[in-house]
XYZ file of N, CA and C in Angstrom:
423
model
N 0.843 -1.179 0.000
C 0.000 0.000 0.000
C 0.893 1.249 0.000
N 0.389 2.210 -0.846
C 1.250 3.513 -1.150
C 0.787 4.745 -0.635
N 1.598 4.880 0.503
C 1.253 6.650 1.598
C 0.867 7.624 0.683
N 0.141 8.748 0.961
C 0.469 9.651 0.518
C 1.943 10.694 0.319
N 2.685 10.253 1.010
C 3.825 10.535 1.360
C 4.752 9.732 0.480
N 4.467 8.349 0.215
C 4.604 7.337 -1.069
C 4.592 8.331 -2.041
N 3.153 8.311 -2.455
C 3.097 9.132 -3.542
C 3.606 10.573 -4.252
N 3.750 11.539 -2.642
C 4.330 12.968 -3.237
C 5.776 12.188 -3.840
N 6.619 11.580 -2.835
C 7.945 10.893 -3.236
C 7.780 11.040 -4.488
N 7.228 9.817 -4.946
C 7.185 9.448 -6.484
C 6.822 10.030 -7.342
N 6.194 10.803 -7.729
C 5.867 11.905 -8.333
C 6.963 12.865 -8.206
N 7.766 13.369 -7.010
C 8.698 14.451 -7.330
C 9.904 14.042 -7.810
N 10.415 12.275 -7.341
C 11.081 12.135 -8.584
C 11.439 11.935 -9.849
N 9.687 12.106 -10.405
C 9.579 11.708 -11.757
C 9.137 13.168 -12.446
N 9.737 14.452 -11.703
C 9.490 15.320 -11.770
C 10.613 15.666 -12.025
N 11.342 15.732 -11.324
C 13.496 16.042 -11.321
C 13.959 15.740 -13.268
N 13.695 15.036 -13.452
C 14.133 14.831 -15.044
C 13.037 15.868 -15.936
N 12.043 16.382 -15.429
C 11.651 17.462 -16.058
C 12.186 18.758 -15.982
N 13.235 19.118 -15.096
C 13.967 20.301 -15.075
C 15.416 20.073 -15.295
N 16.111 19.317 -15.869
C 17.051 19.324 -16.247
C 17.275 20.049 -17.764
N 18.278 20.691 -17.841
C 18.433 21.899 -18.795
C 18.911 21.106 -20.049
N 18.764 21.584 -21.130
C 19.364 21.136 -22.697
C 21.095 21.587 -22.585
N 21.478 20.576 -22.591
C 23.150 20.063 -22.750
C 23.575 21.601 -24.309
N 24.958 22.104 -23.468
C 25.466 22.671 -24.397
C 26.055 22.270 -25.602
N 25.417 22.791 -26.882
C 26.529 22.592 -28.248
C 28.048 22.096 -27.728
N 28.547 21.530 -27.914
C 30.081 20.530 -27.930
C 30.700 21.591 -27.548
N 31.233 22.106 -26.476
C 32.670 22.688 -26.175
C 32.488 24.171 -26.149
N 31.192 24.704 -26.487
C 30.332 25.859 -26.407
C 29.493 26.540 -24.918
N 29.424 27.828 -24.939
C 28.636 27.999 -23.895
C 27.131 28.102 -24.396
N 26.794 27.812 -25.518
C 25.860 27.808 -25.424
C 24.804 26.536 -26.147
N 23.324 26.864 -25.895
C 22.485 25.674 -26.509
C 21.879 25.413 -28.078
N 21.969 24.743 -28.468
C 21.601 24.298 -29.881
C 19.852 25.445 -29.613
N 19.401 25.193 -28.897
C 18.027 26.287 -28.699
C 18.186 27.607 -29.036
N 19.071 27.930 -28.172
C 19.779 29.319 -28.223
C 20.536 29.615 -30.013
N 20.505 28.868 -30.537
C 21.373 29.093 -31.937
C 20.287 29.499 -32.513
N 18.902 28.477 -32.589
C 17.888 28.375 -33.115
C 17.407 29.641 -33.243
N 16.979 30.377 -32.155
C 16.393 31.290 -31.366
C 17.063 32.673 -32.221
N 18.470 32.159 -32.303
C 19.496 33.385 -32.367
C 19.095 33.881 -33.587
N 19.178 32.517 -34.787
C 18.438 33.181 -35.893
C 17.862 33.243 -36.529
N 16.392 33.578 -35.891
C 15.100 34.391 -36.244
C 15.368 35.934 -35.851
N 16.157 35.682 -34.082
C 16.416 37.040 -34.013
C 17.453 38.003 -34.911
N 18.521 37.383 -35.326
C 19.464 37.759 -36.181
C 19.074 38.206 -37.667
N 18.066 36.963 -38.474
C 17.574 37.409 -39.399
C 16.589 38.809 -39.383
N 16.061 38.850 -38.224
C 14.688 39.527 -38.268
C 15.681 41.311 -37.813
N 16.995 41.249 -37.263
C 17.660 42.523 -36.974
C 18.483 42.945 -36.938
N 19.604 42.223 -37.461
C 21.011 42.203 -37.671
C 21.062 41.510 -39.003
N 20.434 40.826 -40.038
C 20.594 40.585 -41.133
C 20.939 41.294 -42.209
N 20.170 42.387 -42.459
C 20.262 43.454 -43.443
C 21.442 44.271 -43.358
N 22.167 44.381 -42.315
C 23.240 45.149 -41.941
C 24.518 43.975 -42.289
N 24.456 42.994 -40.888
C 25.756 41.931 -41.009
C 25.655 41.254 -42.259
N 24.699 40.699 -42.413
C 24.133 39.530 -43.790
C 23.833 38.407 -42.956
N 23.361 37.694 -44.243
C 22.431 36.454 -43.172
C 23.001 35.479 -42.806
N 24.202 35.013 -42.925
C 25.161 34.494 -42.588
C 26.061 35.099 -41.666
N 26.194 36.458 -41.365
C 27.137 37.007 -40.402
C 27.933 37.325 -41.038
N 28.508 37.513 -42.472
C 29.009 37.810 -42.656
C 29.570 39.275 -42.840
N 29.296 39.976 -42.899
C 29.470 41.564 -43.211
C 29.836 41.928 -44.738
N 30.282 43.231 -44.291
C 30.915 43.547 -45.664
C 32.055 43.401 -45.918
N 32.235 43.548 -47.232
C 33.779 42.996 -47.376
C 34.811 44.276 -47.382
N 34.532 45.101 -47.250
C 35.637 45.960 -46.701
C 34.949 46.938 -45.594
N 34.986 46.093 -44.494
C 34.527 46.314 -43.369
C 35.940 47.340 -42.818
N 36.997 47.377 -42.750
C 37.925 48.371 -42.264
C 38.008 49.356 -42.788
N 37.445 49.478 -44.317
C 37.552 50.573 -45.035
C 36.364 51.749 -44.149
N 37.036 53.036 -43.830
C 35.652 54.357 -43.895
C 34.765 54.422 -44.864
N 33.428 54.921 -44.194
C 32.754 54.969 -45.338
C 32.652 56.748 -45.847
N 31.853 56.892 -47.062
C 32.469 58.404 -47.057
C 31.445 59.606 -45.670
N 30.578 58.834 -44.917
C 30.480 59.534 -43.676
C 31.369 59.350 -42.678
N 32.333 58.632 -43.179
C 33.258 58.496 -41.977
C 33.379 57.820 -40.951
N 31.956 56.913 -40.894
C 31.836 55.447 -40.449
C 32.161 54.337 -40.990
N 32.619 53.246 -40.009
C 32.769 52.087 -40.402
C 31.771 51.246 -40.902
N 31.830 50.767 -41.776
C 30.773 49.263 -42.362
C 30.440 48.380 -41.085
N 29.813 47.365 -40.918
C 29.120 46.399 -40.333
C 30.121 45.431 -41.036
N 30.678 44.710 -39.719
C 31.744 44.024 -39.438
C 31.425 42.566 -39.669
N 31.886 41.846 -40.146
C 32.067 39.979 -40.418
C 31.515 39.693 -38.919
N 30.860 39.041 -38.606
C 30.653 38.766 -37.139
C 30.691 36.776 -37.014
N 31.138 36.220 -38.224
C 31.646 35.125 -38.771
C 32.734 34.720 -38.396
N 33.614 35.277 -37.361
C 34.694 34.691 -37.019
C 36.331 34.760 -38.085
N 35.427 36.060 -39.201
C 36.835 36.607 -40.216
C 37.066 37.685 -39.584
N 36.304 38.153 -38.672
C 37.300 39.529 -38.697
C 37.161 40.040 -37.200
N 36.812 41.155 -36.285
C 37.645 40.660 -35.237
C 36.347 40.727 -33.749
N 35.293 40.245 -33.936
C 34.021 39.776 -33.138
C 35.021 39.063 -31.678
N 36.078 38.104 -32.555
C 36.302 36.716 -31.394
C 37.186 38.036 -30.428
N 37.538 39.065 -31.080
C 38.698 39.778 -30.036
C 37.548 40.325 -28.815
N 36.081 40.075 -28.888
C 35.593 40.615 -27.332
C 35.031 39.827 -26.747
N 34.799 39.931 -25.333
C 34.316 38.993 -24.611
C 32.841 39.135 -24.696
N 32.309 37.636 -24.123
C 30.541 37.800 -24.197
C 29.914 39.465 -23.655
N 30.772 39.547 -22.478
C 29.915 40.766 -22.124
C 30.286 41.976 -22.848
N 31.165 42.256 -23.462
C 31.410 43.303 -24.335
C 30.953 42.625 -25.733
N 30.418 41.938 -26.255
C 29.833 41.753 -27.750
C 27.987 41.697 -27.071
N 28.028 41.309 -25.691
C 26.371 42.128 -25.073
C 26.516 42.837 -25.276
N 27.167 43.900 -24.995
C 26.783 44.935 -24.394
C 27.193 45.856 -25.659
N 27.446 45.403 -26.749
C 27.627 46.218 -28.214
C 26.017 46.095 -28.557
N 25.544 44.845 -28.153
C 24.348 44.941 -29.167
C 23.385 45.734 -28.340
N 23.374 45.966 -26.970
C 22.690 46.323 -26.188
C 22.665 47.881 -26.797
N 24.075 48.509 -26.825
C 24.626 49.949 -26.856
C 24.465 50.530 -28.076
N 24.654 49.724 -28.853
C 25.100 49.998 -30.646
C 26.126 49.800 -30.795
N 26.827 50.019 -32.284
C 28.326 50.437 -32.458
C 28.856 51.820 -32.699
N 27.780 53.124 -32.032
C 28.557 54.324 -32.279
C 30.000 54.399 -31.604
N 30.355 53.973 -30.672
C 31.308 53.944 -29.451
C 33.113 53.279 -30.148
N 32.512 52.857 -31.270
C 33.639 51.832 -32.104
C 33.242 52.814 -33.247
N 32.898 53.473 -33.832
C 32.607 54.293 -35.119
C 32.242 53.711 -36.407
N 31.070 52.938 -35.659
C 30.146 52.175 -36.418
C 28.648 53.057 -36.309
N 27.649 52.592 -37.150
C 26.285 52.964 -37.095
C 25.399 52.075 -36.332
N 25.588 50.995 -35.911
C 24.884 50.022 -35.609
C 24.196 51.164 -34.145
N 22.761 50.672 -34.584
C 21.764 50.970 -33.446
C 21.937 49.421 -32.380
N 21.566 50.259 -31.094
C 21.305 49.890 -29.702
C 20.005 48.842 -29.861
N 20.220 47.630 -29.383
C 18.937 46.995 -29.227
C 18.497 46.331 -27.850
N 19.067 47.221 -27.105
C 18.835 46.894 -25.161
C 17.783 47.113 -24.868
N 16.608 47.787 -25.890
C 15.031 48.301 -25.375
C 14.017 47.224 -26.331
N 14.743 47.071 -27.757
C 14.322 45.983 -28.449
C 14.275 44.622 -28.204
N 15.046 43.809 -27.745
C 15.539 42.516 -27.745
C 15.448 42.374 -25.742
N 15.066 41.285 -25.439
C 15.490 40.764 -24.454
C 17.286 40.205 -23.624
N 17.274 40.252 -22.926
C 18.686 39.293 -22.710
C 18.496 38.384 -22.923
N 17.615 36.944 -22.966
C 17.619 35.913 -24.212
C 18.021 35.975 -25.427
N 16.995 37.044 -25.803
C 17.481 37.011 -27.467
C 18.964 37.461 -28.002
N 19.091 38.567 -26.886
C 20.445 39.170 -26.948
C 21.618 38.048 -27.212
N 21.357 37.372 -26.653
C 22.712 36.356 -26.430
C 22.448 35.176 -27.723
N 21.265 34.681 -27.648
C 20.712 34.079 -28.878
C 21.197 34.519 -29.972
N 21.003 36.094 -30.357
C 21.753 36.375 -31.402
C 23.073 36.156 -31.383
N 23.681 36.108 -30.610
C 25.290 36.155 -30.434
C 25.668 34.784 -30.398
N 25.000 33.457 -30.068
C 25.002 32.303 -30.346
C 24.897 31.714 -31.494
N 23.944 32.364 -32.157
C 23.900 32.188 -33.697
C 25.215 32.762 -34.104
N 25.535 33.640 -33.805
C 27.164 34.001 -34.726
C 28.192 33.752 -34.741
N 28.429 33.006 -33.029
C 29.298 32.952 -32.819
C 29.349 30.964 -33.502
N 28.304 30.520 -33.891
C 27.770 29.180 -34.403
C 28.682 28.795 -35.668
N 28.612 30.264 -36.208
C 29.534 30.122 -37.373
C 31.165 30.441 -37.206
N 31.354 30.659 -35.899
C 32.999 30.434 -35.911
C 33.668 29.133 -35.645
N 35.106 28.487 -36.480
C 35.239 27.470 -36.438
C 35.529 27.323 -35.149
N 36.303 25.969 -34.319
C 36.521 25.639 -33.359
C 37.829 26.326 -32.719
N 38.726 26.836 -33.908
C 39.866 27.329 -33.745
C 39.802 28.865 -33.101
N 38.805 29.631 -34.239
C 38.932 31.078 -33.582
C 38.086 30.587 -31.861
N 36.873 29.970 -31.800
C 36.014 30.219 -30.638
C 37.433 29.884 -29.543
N 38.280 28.766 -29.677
C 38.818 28.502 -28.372
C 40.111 29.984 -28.417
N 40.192 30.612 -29.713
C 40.981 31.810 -29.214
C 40.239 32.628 -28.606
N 38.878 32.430 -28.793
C 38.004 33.474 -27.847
C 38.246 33.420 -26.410
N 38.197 32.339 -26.516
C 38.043 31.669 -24.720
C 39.325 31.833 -24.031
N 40.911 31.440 -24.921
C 41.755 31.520 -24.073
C 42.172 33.368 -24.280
N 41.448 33.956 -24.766
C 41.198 35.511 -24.390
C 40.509 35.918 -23.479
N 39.678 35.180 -22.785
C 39.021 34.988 -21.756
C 37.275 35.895 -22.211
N 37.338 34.964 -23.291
C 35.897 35.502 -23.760
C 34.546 35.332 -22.670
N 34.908 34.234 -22.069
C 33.502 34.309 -20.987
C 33.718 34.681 -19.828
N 35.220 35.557 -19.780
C 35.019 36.594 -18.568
C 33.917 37.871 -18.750
């Protein structure tokens, strides 16, 4: 015969495997969800600018004749892996006027989910080589 006390038991441990979190992408901080996530958000607000691949423009170092920079490779060609998570947040949060870029601020637009989502998606497309130069730069400081 099974207590009620039986029963909460059993039930809360067949509850415990319902909150266990989705395992990170291989060697990544982040989740195959989070990539997903990243781009709808990426397509839907950073596409038209980076491209839909992340890639940017191709003479992203060149001025433009306002005297801003182009929208940067965020593909892992050019130099995204040189900042850490919280400084590539806190670009998308801010914009890129601060770097002498045009990129608008999306800290009132986007959530901190999506925020990072997008940045999961991009960082999705860097090979294994640049991401671990990210890291031993101490990208997830």
């Amino acid at each position: 015969m099974i207590t009620r006390i039986g029963v909460v038991l059993i039930l809360s441990l067949g509850l415990v495997g319902c909150f266990e979190t989705e395992p990170k992408v291989e060697g990544r901080w982040y989740t195959q969800s989070q990539v997903d996530l990243g781009e709808t958000v990426f397509l839907n607000n950073c596409a038209t600018c980076h491209g839909a691949g992340a890639q940017g423009t191709r003479e992203w170092k060149k001025l433009l004749p306002n005297g801003k920079y182009p929208p940067p490779p965020l593909n892992g060609s050019a130099h995204a892996w040189h900042h850490p998570l919280k400084g590539l947040k806190a670009t998308v949060q801010e914009g890129g006027a601060k770097f002498g870029g045009t990129m608008p601020g999306f800290g009132s637009s986007l959530s901190d989910d999506e925020q990072e989502a997008a940045i999961a998606f991009f960082q999705s497309k860097w090979s294994s080589e640049i991401y671990q130069m990210w890291l031993d730069r101490g990208g997830l400081r």
